[in-house]
Tab-separated table of C-alpha atoms and ligand atoms in Angstrom:
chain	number	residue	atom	x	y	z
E	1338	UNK	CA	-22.241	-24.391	-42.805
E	1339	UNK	CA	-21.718	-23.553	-39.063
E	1340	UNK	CA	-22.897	-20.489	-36.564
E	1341	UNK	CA	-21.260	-18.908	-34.249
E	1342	UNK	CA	-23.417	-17.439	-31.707
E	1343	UNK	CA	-22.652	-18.159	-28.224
E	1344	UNK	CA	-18.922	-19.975	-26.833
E	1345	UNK	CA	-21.179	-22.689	-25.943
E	1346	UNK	CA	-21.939	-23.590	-29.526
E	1347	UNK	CA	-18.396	-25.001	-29.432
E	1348	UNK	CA	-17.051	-28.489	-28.643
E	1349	UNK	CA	-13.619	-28.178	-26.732
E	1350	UNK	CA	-11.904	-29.514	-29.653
E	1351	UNK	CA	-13.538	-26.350	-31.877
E	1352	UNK	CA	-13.018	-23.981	-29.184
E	1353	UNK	CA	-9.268	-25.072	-29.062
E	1354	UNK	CA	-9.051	-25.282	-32.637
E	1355	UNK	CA	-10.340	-22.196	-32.934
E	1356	UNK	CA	-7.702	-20.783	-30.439
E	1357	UNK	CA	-5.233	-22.046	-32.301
E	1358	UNK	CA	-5.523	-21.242	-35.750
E	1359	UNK	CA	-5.683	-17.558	-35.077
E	1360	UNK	CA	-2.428	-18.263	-33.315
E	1361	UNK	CA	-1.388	-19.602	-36.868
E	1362	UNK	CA	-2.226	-16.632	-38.850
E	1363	UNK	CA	-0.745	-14.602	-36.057
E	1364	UNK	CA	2.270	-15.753	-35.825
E	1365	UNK	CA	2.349	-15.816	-39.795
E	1366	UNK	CA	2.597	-19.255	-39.928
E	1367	UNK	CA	-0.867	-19.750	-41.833
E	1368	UNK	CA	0.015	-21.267	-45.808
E	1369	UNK	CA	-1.757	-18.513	-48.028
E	1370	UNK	CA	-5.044	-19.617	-48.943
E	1371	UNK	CA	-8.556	-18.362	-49.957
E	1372	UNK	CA	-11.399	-20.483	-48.245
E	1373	UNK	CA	-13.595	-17.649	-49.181
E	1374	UNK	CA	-13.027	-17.129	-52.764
E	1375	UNK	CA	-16.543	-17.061	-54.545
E	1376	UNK	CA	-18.308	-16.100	-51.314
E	1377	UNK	CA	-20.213	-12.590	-50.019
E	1378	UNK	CA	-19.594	-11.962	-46.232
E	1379	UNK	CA	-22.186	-9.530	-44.477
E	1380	UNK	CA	-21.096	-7.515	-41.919
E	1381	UNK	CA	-23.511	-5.293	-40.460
E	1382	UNK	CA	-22.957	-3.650	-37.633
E	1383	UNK	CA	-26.256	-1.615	-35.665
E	1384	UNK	CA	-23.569	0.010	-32.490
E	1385	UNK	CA	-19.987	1.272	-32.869
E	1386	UNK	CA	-17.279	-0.790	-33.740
E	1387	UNK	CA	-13.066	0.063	-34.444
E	1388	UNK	CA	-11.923	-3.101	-33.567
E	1389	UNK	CA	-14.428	-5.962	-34.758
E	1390	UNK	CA	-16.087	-4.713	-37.526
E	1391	UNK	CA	-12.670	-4.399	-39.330
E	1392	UNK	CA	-11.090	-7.174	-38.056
E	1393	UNK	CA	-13.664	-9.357	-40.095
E	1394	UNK	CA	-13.986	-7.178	-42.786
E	1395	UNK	CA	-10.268	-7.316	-43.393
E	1396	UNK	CA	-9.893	-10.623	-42.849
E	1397	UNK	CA	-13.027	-11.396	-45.016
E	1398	UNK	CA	-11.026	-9.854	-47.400
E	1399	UNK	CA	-7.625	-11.685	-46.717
E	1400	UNK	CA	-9.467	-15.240	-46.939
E	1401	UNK	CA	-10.202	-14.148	-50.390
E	1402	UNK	CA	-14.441	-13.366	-49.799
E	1403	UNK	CA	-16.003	-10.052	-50.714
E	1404	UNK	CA	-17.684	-7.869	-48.410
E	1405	UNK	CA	-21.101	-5.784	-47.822
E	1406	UNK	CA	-21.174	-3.742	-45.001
E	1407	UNK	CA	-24.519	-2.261	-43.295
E	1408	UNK	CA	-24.408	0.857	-41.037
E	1409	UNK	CA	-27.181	0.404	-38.187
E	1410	UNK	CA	-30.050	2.719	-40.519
E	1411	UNK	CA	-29.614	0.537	-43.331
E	1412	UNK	CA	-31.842	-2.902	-43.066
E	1413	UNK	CA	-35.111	-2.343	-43.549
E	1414	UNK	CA	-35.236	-4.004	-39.634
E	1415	UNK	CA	-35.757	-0.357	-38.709
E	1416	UNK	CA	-39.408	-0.401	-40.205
E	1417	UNK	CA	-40.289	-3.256	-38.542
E	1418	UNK	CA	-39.040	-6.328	-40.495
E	1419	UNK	CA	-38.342	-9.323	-38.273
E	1420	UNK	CA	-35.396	-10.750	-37.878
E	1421	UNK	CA	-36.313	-14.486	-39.558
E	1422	UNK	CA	-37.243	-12.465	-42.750
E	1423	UNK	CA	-34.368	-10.610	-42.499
E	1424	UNK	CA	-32.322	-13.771	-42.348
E	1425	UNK	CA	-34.043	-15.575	-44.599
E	1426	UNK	CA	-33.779	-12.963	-47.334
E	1427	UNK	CA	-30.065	-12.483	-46.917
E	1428	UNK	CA	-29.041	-16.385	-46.843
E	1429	UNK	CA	-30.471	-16.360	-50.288
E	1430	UNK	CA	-27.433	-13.518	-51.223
E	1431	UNK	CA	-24.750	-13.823	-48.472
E	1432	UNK	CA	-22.334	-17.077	-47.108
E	1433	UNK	CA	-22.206	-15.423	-44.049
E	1434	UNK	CA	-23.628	-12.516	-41.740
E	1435	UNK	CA	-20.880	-11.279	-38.833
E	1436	UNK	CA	-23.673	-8.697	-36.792
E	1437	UNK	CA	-23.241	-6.764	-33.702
E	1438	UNK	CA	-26.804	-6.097	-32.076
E	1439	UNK	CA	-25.931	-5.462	-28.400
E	1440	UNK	CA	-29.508	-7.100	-28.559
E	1441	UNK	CA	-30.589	-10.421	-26.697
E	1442	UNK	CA	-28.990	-13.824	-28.315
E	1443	UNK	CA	-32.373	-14.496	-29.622
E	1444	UNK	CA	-32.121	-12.624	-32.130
E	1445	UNK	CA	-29.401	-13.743	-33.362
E	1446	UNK	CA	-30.752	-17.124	-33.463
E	1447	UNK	CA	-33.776	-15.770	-35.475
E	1448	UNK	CA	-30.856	-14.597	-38.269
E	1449	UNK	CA	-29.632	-18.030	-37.869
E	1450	UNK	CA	-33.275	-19.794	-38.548
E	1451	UNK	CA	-31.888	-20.428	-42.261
E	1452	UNK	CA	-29.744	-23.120	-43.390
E	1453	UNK	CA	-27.612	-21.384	-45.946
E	1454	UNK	CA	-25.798	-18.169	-44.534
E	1455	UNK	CA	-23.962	-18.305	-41.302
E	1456	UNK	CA	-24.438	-15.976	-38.481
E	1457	UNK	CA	-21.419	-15.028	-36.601
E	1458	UNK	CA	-22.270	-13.001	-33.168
E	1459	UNK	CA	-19.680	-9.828	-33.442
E	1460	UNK	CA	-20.723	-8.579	-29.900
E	1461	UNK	CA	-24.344	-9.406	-28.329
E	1462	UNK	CA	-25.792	-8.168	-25.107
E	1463	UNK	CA	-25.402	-11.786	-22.997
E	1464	UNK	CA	-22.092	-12.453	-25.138
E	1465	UNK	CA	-19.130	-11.402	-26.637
E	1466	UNK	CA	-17.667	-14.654	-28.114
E	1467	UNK	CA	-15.684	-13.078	-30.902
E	1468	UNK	CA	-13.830	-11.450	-28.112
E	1469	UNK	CA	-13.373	-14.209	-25.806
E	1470	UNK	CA	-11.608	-16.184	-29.259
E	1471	UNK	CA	-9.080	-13.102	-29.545
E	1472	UNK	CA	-8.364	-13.403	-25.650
E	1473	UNK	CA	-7.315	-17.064	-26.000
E	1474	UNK	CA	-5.141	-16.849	-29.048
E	1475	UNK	CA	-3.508	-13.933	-27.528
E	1476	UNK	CA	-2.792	-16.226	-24.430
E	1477	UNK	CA	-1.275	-18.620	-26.882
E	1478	UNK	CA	0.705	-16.628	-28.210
E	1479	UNK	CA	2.434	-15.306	-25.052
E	1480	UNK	CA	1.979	-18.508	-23.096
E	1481	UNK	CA	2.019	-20.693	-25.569
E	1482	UNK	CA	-0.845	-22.532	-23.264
E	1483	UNK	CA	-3.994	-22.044	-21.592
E	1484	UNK	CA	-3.830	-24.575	-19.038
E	1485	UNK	CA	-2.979	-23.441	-15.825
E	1486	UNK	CA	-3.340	-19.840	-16.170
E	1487	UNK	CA	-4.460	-17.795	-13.445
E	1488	UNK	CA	-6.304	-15.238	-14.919
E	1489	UNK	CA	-7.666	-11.919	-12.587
E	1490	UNK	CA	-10.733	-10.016	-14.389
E	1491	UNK	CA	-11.799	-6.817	-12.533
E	1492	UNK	CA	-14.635	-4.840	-13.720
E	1493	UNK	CA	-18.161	-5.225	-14.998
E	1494	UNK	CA	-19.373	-8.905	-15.317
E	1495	UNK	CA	-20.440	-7.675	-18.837
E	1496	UNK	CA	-20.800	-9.294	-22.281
E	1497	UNK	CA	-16.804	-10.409	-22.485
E	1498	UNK	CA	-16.602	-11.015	-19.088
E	1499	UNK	CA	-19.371	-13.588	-20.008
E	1500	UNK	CA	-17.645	-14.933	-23.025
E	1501	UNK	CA	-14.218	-15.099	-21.354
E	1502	UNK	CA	-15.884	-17.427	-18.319
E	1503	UNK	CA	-17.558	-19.652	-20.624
E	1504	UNK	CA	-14.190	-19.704	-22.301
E	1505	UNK	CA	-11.753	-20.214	-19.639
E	1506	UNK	CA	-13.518	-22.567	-17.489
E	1507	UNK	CA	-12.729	-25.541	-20.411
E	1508	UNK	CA	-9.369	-25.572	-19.882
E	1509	UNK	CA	-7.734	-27.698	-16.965
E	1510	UNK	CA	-6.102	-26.255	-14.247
E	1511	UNK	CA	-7.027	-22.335	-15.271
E	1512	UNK	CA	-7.839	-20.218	-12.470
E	1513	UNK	CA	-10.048	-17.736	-13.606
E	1514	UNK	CA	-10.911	-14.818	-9.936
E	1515	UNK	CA	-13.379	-12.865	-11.459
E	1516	UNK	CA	-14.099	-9.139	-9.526
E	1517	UNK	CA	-17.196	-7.571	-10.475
E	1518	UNK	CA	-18.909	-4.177	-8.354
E	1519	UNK	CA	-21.733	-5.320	-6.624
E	1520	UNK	CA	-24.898	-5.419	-9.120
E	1521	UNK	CA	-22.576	-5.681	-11.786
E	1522	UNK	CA	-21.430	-8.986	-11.885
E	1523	UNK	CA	-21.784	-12.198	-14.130
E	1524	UNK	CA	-25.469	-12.830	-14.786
E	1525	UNK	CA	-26.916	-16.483	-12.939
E	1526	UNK	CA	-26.983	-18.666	-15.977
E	1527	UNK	CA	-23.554	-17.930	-17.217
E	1528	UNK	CA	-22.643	-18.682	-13.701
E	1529	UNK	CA	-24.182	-21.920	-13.850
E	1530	UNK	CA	-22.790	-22.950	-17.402
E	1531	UNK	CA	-19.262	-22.136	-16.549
E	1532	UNK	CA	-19.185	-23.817	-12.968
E	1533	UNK	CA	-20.735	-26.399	-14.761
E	1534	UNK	CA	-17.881	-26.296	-17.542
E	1535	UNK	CA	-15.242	-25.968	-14.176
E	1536	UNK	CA	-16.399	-28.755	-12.649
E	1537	UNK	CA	-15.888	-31.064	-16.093
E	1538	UNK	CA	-12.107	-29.040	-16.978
E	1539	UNK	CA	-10.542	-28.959	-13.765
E	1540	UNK	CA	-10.994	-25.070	-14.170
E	1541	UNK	CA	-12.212	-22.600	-11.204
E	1542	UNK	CA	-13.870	-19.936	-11.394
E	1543	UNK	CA	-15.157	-17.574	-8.861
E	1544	UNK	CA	-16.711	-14.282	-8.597
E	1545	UNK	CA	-16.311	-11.597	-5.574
E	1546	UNK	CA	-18.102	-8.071	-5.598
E	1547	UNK	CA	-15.162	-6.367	-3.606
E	1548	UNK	CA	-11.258	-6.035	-4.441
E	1549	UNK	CA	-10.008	-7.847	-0.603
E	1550	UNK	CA	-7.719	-10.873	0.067
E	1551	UNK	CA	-7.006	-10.714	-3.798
E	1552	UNK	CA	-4.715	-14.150	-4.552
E	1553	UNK	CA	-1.210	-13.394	-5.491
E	1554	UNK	CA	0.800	-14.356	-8.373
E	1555	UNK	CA	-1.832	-14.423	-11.089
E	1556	UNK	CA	-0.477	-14.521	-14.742
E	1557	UNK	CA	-2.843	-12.453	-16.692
E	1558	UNK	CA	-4.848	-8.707	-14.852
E	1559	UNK	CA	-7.657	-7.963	-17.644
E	1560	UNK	CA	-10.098	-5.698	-17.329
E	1561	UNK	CA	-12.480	-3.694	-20.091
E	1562	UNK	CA	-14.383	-0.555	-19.796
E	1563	UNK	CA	-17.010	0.654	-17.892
E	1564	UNK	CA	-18.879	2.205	-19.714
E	1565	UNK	CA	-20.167	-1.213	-22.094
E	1566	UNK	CA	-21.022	-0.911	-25.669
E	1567	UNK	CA	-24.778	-0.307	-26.526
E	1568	UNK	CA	-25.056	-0.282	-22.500
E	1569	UNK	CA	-26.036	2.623	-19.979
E	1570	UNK	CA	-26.286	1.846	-15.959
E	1571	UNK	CA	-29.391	2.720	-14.133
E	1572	UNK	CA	-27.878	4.135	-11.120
E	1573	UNK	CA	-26.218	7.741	-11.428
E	1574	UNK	CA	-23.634	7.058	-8.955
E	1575	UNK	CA	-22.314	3.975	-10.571
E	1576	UNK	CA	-18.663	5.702	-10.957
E	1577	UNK	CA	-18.382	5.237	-7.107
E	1578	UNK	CA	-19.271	2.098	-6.984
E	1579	UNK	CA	-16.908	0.912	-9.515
E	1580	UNK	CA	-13.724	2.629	-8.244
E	1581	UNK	CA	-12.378	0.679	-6.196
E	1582	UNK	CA	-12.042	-1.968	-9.150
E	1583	UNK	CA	-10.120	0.630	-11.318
E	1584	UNK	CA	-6.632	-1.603	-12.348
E	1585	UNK	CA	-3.558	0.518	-10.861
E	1586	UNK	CA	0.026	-0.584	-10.838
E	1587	UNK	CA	-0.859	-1.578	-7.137
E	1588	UNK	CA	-2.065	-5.084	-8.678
E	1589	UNK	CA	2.020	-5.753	-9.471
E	1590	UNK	CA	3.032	-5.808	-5.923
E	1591	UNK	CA	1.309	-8.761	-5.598
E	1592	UNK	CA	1.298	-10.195	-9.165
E	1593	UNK	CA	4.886	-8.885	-10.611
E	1594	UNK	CA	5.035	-11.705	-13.671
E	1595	UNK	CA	1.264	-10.782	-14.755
E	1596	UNK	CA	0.571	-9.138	-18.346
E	1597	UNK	CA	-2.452	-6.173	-18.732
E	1598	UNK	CA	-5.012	-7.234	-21.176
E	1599	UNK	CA	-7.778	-5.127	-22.080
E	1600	UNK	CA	-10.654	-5.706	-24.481
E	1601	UNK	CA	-10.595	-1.946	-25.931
E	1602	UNK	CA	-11.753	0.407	-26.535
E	1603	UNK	CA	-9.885	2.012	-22.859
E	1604	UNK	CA	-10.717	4.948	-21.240
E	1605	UNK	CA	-7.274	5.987	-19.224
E	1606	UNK	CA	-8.449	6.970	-15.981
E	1607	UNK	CA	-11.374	5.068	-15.386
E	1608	UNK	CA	-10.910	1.291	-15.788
E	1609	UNK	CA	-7.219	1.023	-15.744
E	1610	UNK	CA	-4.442	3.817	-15.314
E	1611	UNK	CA	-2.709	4.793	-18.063
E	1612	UNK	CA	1.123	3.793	-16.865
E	1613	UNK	CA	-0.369	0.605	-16.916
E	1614	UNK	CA	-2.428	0.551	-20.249
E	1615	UNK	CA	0.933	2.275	-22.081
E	1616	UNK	CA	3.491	-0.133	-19.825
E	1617	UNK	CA	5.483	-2.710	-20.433
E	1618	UNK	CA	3.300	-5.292	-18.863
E	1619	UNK	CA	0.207	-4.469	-21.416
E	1620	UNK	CA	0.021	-6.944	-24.321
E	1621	UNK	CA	-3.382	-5.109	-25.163
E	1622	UNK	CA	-2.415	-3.569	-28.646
E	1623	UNK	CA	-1.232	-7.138	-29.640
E	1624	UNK	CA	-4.250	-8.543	-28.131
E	1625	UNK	CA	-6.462	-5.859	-30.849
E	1626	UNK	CA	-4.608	-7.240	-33.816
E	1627	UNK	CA	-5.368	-10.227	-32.993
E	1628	UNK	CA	-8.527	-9.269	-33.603
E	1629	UNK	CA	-8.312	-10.001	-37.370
E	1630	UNK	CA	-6.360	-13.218	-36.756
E	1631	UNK	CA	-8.771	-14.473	-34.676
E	1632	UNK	CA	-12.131	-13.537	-37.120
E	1633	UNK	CA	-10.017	-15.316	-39.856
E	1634	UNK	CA	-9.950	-18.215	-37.707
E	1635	UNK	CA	-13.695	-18.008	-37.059
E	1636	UNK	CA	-14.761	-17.381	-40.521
E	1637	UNK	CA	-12.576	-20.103	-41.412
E	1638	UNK	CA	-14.523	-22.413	-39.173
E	1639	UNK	CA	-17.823	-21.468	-39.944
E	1640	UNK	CA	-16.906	-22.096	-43.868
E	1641	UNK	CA	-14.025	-24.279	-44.249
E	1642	UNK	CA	-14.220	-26.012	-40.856
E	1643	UNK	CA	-11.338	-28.846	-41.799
E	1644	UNK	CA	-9.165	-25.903	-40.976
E	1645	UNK	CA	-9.277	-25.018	-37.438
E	1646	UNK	CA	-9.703	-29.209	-36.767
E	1647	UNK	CA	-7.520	-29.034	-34.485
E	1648	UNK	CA	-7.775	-31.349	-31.211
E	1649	UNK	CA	-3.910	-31.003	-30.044
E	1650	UNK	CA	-3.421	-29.671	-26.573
E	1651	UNK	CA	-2.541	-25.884	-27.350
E	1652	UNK	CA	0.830	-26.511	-25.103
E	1653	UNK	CA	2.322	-28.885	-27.677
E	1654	UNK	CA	1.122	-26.897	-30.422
E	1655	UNK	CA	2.776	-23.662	-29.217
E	1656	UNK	CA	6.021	-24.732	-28.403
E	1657	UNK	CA	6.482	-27.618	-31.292
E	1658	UNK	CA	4.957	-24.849	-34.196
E	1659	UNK	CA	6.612	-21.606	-32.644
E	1660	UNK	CA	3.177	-20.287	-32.062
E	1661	UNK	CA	4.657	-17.922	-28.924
E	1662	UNK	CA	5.528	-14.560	-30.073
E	1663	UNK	CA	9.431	-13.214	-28.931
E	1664	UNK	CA	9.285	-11.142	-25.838
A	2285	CP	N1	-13.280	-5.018	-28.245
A	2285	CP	C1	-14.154	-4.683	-29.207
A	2285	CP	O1	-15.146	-5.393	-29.457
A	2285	CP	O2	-13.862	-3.533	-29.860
A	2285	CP	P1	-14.839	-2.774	-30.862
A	2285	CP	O3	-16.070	-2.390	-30.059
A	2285	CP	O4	-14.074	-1.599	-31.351
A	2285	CP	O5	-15.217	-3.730	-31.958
């Protein structure tokens, strides 16, 4: 019985094994199974969700569990139950609890404070993990690697932007030039964590609150919206301040081999232009299916853990096991 709360509750070995079983079930190379037969998955989601919420549902329901879905008026958290209860109570019913709080990781760890139901964190306000998983599959299944990558992020240093540095910055050799509006930007500690992370890997990160003397030739422009789930900005001429880190086909001059990636939901206009959303560089629909491949992954590891053991460096595995999907 495992969590999954924050990227850093992962060895490398987990975090690539992870990685690469959603590759697996992506590229439909996965044997049918059903870890989860006999087993009640949560999911209760308390903001808006298209993508996460029925990514795990569905693949809940593809690794053979049932499901029991909460809407955010349903737990009786809204009159003032804590968390721990909360947790407690449910770990007597469920094998595992996938939430989305947008609140701090804290309480998620309270849900956790059990030792029977898992907690899985489907989008918290320091962290998106879930999201950061999805981004590295998808990178193995275009790359068929991680290593190496140089990765541009421009945008808010928000809760994937979070995820995706503590992420990134475990793989050798990954560039990872991250371009946040001033105010905006990654918060200290994850800062810390993943230039501590950098300095172990071989990674290297670093963060900029402009758009100037941008590096050429990266292999991946990401970006995600402005306006953050379960978010709002105190300043009422934040739009201004974030222009100049709207993603344009400008970026391709510069960087003509790089795919768009995009966390979705978009809005066309603001982030990212909408030649470059709908073009043929944008891998960002493939990246929201795998969504699902990635929470079966996840679930998998939090319940049937031999599964995503997986230590191999991802480059062997995606060229030997035809994990790269045809272009
Ligand atoms: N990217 C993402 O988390 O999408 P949803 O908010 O739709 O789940």
């Amino acid at each position: 019985m495992r969590h999954l709360i924050s990227i850093d509750d992962l060895t490398d070995a987990e975090l690539r094994g992870i990685a690469s079983r959603g590759a697996e079930f992506s590229a439909g190379l996965a044997a049918p199974s059903a870890p989860l037969a006999g087993q009640v998955v949560g999911v209760y989601f308390a903001k808006t969700s298209t993508r996460t919420r029925t990514a795990f549902s569905s693949g809940s329901l593809r690794l053979g569990g049932s499901l029991i879905a909460y809407g955010p008026g349903d737990l009786q958290l809204n009159t003032g139950e804590t968390t721990e209860d909360t947790g407690r109570v449910l770990s007597g019913m469920l094998d595992v609890l996938v939430a989305r709080t947008a609140g701090p990781e804290a309480e998620l760890r309270g849900w956790a404070a059990q030792d029977r139901m898992s907690v899985v964190n489907a989008m918290g306000a320091e962290e998106h993990p879930t999201q950061a998983l999805t981004d590295l599959t998808t990178l193995v299944r275009h790359f068929g690697r991680i290593d190496g990558l140089r990765i541009l992020y421009a945008g808010e240093g928000n809760n994937t932007a979070a995820a995706l540095a503590l992420a990134l910055t475990r793989f050798p050799g990954v560039e990872f030039e991250v371009r946040t509006p001033p105010g905006y930007g990654l918060t200290a500690s994850v800062l810390e964590r993943a230039h501590a992370r950098a300095a172990r890997s071989g990674a290297r990160l670093v963060e900029r609150h402009d758009m100037d003397d941008l590096p050429e030739g990266f292999d991946v422009v990401y970006t995600t919206r402005w306006q953050t789930t379960g978010t709002s900005k105190p300043d009422a001429d934040w739009r201004d301040i974030f222009a100049p880190f709207q993603v344009t086909a400008e970026l391709w001059r510069t960087s003509p081999g790089a795919v768009f990636m995009h966390d979705l939901p978009a809005h066309r206009g603001e982030e990212v232009t909408a030649d470059v959303l709908d073009g043929p560089r944008s891998i960002a629909f493939a990246q929201a299916t795998n969504k699902m491949h990635s929470a079966m992954a996840v679930l998998e590891y939090v319940r049937a853990p031999a599964a995503v053991a997986d230590p191999e460096p991802l480059s062997v595995r995606g060229v030997r096991d035809g994990l790269v999907a045809a272009r």
